[in-house]
Coordinates of C-alpha atoms in Angstrom, one line a residue:
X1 CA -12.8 -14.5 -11.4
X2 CA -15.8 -14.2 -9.0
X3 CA -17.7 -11.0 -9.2
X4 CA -16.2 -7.3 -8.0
X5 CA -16.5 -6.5 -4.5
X6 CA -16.6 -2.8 -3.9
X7 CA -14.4 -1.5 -0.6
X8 CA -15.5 2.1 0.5
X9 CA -14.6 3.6 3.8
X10 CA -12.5 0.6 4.6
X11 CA -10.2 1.4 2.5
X12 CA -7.0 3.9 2.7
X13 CA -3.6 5.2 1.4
X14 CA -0.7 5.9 3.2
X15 CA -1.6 7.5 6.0
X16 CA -1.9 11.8 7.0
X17 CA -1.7 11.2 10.6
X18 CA -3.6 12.0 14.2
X19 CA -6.9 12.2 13.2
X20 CA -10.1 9.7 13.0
X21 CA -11.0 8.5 9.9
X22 CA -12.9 5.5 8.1
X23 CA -11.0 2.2 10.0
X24 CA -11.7 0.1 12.7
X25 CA -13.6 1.6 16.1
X26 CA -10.7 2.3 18.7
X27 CA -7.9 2.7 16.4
X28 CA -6.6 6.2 15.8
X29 CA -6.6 7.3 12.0
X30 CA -5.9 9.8 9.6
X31 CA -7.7 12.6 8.0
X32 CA -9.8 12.7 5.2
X33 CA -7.8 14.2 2.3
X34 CA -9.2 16.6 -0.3
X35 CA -9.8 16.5 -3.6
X36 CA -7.7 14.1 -6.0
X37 CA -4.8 16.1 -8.0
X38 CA -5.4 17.2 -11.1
X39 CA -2.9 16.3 -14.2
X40 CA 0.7 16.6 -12.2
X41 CA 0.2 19.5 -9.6
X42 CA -3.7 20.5 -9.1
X43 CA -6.9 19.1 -7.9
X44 CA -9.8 19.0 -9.7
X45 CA -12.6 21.0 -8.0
X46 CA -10.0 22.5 -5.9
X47 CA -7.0 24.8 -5.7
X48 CA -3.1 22.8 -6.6
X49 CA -1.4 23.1 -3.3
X50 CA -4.6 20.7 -2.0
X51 CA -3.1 17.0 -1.3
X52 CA -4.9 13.9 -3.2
X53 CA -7.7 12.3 -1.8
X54 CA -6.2 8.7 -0.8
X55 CA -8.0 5.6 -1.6
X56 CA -9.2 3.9 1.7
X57 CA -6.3 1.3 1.1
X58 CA -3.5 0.8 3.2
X59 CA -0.7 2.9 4.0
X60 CA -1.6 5.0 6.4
X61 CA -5.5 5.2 6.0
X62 CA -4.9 1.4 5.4
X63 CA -6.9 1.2 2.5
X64 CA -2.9 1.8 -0.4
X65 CA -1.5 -1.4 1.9
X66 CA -3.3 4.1 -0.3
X67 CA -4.2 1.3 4.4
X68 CA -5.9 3.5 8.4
X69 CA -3.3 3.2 11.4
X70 CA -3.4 0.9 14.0
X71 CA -1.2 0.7 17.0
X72 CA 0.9 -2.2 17.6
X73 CA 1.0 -3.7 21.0
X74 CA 3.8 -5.7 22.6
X75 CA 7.3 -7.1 20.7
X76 CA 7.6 -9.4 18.3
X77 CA 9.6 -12.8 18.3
X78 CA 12.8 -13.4 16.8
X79 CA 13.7 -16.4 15.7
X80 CA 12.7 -19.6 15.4
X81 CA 10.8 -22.1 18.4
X82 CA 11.7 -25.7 19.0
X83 CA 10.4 -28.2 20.9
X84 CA 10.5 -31.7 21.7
X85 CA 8.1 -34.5 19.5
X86 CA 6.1 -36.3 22.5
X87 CA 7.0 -39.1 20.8
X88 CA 10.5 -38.7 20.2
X89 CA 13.8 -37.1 21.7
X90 CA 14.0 -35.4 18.3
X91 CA 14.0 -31.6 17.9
X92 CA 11.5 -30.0 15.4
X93 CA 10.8 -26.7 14.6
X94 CA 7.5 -24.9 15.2
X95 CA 6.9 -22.2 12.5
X96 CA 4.6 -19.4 14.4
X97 CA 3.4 -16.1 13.4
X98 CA 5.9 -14.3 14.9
X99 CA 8.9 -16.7 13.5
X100 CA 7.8 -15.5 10.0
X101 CA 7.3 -11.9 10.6
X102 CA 10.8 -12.2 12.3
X103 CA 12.9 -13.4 9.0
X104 CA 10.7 -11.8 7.0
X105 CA 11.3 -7.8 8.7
X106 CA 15.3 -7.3 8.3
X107 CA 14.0 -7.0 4.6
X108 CA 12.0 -4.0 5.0
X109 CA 11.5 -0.4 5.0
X110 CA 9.1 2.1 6.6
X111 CA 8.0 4.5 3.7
X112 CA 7.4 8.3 4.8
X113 CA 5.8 10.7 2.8
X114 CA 5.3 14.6 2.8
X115 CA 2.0 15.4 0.7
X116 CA 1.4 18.2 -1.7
X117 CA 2.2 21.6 -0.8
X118 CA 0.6 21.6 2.7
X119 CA 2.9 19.7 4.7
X120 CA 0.5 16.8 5.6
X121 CA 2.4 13.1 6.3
X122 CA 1.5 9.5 5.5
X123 CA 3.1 6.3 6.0
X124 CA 3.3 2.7 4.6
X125 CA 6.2 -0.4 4.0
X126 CA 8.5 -1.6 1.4
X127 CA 9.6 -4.3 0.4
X128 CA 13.5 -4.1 0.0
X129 CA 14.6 -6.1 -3.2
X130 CA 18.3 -5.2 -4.0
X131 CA 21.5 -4.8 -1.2
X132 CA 21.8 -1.1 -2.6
X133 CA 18.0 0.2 -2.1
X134 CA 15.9 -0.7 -4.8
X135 CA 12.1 -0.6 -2.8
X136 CA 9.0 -2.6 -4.2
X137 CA 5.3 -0.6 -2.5
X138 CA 1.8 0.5 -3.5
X139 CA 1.9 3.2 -5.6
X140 CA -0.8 4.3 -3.1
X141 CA 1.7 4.8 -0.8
X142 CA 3.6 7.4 -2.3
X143 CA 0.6 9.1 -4.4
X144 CA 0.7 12.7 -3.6
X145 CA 4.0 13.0 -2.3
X146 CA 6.4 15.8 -2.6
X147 CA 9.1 14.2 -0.4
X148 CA 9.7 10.3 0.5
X149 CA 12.1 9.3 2.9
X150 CA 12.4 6.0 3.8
X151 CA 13.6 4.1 7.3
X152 CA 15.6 0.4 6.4
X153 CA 14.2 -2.2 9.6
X154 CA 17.7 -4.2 8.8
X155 CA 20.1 -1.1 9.9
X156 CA 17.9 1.5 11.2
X157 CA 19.2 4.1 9.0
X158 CA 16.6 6.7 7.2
X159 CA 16.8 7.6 3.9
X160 CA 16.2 9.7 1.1
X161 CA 14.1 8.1 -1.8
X162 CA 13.2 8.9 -5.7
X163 CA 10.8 7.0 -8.0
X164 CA 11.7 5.3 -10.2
X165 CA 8.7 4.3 -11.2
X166 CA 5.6 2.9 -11.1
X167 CA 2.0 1.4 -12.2
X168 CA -0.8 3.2 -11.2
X169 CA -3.3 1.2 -12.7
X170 CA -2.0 -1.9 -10.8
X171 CA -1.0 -0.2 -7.6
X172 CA 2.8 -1.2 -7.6
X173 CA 5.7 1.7 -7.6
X174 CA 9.4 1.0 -6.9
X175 CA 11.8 3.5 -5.3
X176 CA 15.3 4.2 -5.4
X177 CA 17.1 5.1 -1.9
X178 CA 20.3 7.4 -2.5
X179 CA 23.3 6.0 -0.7
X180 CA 22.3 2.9 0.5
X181 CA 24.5 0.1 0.3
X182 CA 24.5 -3.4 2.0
X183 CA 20.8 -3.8 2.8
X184 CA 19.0 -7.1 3.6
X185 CA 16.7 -8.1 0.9
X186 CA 13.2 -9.9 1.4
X187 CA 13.2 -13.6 -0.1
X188 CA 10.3 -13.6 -2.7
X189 CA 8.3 -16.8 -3.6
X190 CA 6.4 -18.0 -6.8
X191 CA 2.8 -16.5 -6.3
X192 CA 1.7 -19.2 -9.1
X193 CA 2.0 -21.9 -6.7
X194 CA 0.0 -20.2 -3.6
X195 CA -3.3 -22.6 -2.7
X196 CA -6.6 -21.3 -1.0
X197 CA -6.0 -22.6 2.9
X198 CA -2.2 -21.7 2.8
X199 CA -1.1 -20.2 6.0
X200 CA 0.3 -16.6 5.8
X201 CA 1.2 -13.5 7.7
X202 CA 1.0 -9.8 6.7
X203 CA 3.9 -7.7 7.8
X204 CA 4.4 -4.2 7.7
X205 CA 4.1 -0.4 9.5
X206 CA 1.0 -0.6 10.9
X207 CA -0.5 2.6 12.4
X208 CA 3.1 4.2 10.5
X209 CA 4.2 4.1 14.1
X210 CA 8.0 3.0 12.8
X211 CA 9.8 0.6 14.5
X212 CA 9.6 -3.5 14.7
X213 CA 7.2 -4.3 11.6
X214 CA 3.9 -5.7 13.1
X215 CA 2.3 -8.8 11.6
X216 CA -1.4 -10.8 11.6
X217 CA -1.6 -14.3 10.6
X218 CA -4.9 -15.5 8.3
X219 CA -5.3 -17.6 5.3
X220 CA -5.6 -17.2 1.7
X221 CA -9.7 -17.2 0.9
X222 CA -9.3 -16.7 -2.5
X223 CA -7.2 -16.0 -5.4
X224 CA -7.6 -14.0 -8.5
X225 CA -10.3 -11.7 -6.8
X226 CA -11.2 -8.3 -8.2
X227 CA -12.1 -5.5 -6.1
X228 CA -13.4 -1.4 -6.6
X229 CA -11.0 0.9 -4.0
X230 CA -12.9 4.0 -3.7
X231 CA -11.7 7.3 -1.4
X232 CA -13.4 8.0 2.0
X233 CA -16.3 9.3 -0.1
X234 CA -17.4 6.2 -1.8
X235 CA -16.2 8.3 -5.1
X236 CA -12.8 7.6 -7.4
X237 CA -13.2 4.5 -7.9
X238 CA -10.0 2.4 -8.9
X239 CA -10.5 -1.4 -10.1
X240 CA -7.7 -3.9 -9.0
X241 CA -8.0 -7.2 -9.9
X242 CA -6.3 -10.8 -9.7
X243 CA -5.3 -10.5 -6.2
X244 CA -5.2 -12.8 -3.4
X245 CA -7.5 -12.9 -0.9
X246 CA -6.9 -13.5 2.8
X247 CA -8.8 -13.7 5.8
X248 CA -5.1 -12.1 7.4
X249 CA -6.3 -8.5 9.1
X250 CA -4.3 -5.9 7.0
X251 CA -4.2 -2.8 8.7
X252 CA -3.7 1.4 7.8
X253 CA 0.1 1.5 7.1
X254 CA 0.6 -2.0 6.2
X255 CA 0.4 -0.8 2.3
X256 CA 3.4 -1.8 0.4
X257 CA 4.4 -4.6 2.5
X258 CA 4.2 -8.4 2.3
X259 CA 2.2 -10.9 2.7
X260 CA 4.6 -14.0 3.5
X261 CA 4.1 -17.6 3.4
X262 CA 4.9 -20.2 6.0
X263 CA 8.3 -20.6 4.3
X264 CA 9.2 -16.2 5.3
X265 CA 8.4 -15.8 1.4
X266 CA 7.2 -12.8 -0.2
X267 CA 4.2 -14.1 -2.0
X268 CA 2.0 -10.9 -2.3
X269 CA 1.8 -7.1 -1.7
X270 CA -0.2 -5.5 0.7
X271 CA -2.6 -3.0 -0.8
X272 CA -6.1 -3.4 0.6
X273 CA -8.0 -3.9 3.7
X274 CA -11.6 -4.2 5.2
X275 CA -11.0 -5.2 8.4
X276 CA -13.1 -5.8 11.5
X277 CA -12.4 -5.0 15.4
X278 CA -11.5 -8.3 16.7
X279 CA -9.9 -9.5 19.3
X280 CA -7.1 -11.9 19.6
X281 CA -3.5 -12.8 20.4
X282 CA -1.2 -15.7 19.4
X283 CA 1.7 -16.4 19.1
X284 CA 3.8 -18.3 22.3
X285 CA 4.9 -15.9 24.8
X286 CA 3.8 -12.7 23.0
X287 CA 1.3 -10.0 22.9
X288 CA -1.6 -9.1 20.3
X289 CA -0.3 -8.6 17.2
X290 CA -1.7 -5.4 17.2
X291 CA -5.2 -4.0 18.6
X292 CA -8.4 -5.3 17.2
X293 CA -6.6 -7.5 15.4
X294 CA -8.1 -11.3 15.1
X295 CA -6.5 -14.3 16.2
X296 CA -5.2 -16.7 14.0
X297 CA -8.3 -18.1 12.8
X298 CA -12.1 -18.9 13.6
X299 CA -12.7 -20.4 16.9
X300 CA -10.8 -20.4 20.2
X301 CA -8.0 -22.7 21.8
X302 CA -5.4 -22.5 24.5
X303 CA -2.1 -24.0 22.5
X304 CA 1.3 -22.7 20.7
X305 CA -0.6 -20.2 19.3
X306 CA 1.5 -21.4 15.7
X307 CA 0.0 -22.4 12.6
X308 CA -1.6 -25.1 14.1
X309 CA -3.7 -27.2 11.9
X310 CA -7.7 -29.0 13.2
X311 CA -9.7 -28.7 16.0
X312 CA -8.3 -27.7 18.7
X313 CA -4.7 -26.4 17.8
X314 CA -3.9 -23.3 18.6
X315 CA -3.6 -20.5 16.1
X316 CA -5.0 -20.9 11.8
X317 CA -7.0 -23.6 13.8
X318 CA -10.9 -24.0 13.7
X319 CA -12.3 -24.9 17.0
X320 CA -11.8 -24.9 20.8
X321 CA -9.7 -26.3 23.1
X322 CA -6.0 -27.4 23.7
X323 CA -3.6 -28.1 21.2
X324 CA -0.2 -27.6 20.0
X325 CA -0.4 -25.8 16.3
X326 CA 3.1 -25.5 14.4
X327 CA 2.5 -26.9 10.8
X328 CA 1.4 -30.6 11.6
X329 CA 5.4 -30.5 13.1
X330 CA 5.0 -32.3 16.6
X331 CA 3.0 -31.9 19.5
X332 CA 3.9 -30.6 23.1
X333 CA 6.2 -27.3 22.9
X334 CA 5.4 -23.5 24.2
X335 CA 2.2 -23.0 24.9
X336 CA 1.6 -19.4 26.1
X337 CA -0.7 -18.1 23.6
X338 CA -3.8 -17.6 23.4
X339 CA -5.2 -18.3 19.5
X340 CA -8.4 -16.7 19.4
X341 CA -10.0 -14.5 16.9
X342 CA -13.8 -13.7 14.9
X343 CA -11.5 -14.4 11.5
X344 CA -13.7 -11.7 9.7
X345 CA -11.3 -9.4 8.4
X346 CA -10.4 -9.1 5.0
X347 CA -6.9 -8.5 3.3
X348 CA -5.9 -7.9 -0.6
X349 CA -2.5 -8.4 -2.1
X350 CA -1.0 -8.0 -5.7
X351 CA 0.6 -11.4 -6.1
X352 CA 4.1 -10.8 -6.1
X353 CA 5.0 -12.4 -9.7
X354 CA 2.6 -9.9 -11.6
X355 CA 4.2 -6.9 -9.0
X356 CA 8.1 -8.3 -10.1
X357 CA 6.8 -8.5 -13.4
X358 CA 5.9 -4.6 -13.6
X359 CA 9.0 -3.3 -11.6
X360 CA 10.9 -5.6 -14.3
X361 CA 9.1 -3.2 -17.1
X362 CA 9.9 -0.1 -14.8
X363 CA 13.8 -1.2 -14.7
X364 CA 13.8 -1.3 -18.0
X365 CA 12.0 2.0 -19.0
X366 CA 9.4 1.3 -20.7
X367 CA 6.5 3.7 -20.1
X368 CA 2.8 3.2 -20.9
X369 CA -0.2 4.3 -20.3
X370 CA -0.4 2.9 -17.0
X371 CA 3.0 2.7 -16.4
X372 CA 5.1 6.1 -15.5
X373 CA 8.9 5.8 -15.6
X374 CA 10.8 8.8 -13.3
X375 CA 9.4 11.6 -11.2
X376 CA 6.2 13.4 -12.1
X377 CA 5.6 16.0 -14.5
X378 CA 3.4 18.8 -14.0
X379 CA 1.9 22.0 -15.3
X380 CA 1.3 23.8 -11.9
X381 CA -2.8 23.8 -12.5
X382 CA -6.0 22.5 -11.0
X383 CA -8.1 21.3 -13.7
X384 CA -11.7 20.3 -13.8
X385 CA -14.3 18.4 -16.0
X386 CA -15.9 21.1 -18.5
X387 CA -18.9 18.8 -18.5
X388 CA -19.7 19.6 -22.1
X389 CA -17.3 16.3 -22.9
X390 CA -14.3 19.3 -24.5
X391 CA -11.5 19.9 -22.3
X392 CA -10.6 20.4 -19.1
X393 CA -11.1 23.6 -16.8
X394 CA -8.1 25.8 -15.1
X395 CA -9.6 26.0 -11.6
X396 CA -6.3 27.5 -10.4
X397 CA -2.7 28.3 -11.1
X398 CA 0.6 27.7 -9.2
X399 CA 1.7 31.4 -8.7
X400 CA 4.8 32.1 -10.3
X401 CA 4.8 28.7 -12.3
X402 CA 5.5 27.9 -15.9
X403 CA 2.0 28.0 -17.0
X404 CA 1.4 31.5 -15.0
X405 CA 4.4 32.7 -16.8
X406 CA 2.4 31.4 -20.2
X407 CA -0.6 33.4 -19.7
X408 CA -3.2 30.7 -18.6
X409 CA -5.3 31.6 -15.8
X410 CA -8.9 30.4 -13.9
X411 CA -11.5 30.0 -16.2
X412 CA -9.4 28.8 -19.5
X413 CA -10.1 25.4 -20.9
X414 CA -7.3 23.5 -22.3
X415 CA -8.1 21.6 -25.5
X416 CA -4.7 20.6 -27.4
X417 CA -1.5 19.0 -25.7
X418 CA 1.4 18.2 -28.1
X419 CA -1.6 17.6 -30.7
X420 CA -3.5 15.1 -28.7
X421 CA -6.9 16.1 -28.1
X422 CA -8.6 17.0 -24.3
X423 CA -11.2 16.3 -23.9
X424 CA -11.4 15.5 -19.6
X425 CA -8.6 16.3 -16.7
X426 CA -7.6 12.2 -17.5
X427 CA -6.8 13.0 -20.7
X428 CA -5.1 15.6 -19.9
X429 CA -2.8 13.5 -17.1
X430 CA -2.7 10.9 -19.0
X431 CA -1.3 13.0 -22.2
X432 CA 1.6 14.4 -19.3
X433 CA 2.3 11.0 -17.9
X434 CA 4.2 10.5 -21.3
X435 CA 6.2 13.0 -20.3
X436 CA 8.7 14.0 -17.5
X437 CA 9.7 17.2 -15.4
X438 CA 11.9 19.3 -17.7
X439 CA 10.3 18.4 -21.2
X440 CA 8.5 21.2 -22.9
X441 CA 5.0 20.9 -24.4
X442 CA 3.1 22.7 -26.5
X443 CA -0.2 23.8 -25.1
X444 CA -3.4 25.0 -26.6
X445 CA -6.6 26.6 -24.7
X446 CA -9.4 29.0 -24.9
X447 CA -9.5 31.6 -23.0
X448 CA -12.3 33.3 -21.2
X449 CA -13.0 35.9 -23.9
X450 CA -13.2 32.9 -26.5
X451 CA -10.2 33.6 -28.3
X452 CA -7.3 30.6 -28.6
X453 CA -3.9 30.8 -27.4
X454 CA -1.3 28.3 -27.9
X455 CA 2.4 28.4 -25.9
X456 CA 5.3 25.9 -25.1
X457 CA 5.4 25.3 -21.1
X458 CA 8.2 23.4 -19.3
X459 CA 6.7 21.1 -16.6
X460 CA 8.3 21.1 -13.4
X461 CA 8.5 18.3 -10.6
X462 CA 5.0 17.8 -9.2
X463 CA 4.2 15.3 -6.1
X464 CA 3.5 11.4 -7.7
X465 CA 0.3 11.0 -9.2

């Protein structure tokens, strides 16, 4: 495993919209968010109804494929290009950028999210794997969220999603759409077998504008990297690791959606980006993938703007001049694009066999401490560090909630859950996350006067943490 890169400001979730925030220059973004939720309903240095602070990942604040928006230019191609071998009558196909992204796209979803108690938005992809709604996304996405409703690419219809689950500590979460039926499915590939060099294209909701997915074309750089996420602060860090690398530019909103081989696999997920502003279109007969967005590798060349292969073909290749691109798979064919590109953005995705593996663990219910099966449970509080290393602080209480009702208040510190100790707000959370909305727990604290009171609260349905 080569060392851990930390990604800062590049980074972000899913994606609070309109506003300018840590991604490329020219693109428009989304706001800073404010301070991280506290165990299931409050935010540590901060009153509850505050929504999370996203890591700069990619959903909407790509950066999260948490990832910052970017607008998509131009349509995308549908469909497969042929074209005649110079030398022979014989038909071959070209495999391009755009033929990927468009078998790839009737498979998934746009992912919309309300945040907290304040009405803010973000917005990433999924990844659709049954015909009756079963979604595969960052957990980035949807962290935060009160309300998910989700758009299907195949039929155009919205909507309405639960959790099901999902991994926190590997960024995966899988949702559940109510009264879907029918859908298109992505095709998913063995990860095992992907190769540093392989061609492949990132898909998804870039810039959570809706719509046709958008796509950028790259290679895999590396494999099994680890990286630190942080928030738009440099602080919260979150360590991923054994993710592939590409050279692909992943973009805010592109969270949760797939990174595709040649073949219109799904051989990773989305969930982290660092990209630059480059310039660059490719693929025949269309326009930029999407704004800023590089080429299709390093170097220049007037060609098919495919997957071309040396010096001189168009797209993944690595030099200048004309050529025809496509896979080694002929010469001659289409040759409106232009394949050019600085190649210096930077793309992470969980490879898809470990993100099947943890959905498989989700279907089956088994929770952990990483792993959260069913909505989130929360006590209606914001909690803080006591910085004495002994429980966690009440900054605030949800007015009218259960744990009002119980007597706690600002100021108490919270020592005892169920008879596990507290000793910080993640042990706290991480004490709840064994729990769901609806189960009672018995809850011990001290109160500002020093005396200790103990009650049994009910947690309620808090947004995902």
């Amino acid at each position: 495993m080569n060392d851990q890169q930390q990604y800062g400001p590049q980074y972000g979730p899913g994606t609070p919209q309109g506003q300018p925030a840590y991604q490329p220059a020219g693109q428009p973004g989304y706001p800073p968010y404010a301070a991280q939720y506290g165990p299931w309903g409050g935010a540590p240095g901060g009153p509850f109804h505050q929504p999370p602070r996203r890591r700069k990942r990619l959903p909407l604040l790509i950066g999260s494929l948490g990832l910052a928006a970017v607008v998509v230019a131009g349509s995308l191609a549908w469909g497969i290009d042929q074209h005649e071998a110079a030398n022979s009558a014989k038909l071959a196909q070209v495999v391009t950028p755009a033929s990927v992204a468009a078998q790839v796209s009737p498979g998934l979803v746009d992912v919309n999210t309300v945040l907290g108690y304040e009405g803010a938005r973000a917005a990433g992809t999924g990844i659709v794997l049954t015909s009756d709604g079963e979604i595969l996304t960052n957990h980035h996405v949807i962290e935060g969220a009160t309300q998910i409703s989700v758009t299907d690419i195949g039929n155009g219809r919205t909507y309405q999603a639960g959790v099901v689950g999902y991994d926190s500590a590997h960024d995966i979460a899988v949702l559940k759409l109510k009264d879907a039926s029918g859908l298109q499915t992505a095709k998913t590939g063995d990860s095992s077998k992907v190769a540093v060099g392989d061609q492949v294209v990132g898909i998804g909701n870039a810039g959570g504008v809706g719509g046709q997915p958008s796509y950028a074309a790259g290679q895999v750089t590396a494999l099994n990297q680890a990286i630190t996420a942080t928030d738009e602060g440099g602080s919260d860090p979150e360590n991923l690791t054994g993710l592939i690398a590409t050279d692909a530019n992943i973009q805010a909103g592109d969270s949760g959606g797939p990174l595709a081989n040649a073949s219109g696999e799904v051989i990773g997920v989305d969930t982290a980006g660092s990209g630059g502003n480059n310039g660059g279109n490719g693929a025949p007969g269309q326009t930029a993938y999407t704004p800023g967005q590089p080429g299709f590798g390093d170097g220049s060349g007037q060609g098919d703007g495919g997957f071309g292969d040396g010096s001189g073909n168009g797209g993944f290749g690595d030099g200048s001049g004309q050529g025809n691109g496509g896979f080694g798979q002929g010469d001659g064919g289409q040759s409106d694009g232009q394949g050019s590109g600085q190649g210096s953005a930077q793309g992470f995705a969980v490879p898809i066999n470990q993100a099947l593996s943890i959905v498989d663990q989700i279907e089956a219910g088994n929770g952990s401490s990483d792993v959260h099966i069913g909505e989130t449970p929360m006590l209606g509080i914001s909690v803080a560090d006591t910085g004495s290393g002994e429980g966690a602080v009440v900054n605030d209480v949800l007015a009218g909630g259960k744990a009002a009702a119980a007597g706690l208040s600002a100021g108490d510190v919270i020592t005892e859950v169920d008879g596990h100790q507290i000793d910080s707000p993640d042990a706290l959370a991480g004490t709840l996350n064994q729990h769901h909305p609806g189960d009672k727990v018995s809850v011990t604290w001290t109160g500002q006067d020093g005396q200790q009171h103990q009650q049994t609260i009910e947690l309620t349905t808090g947004p995902v943490r």
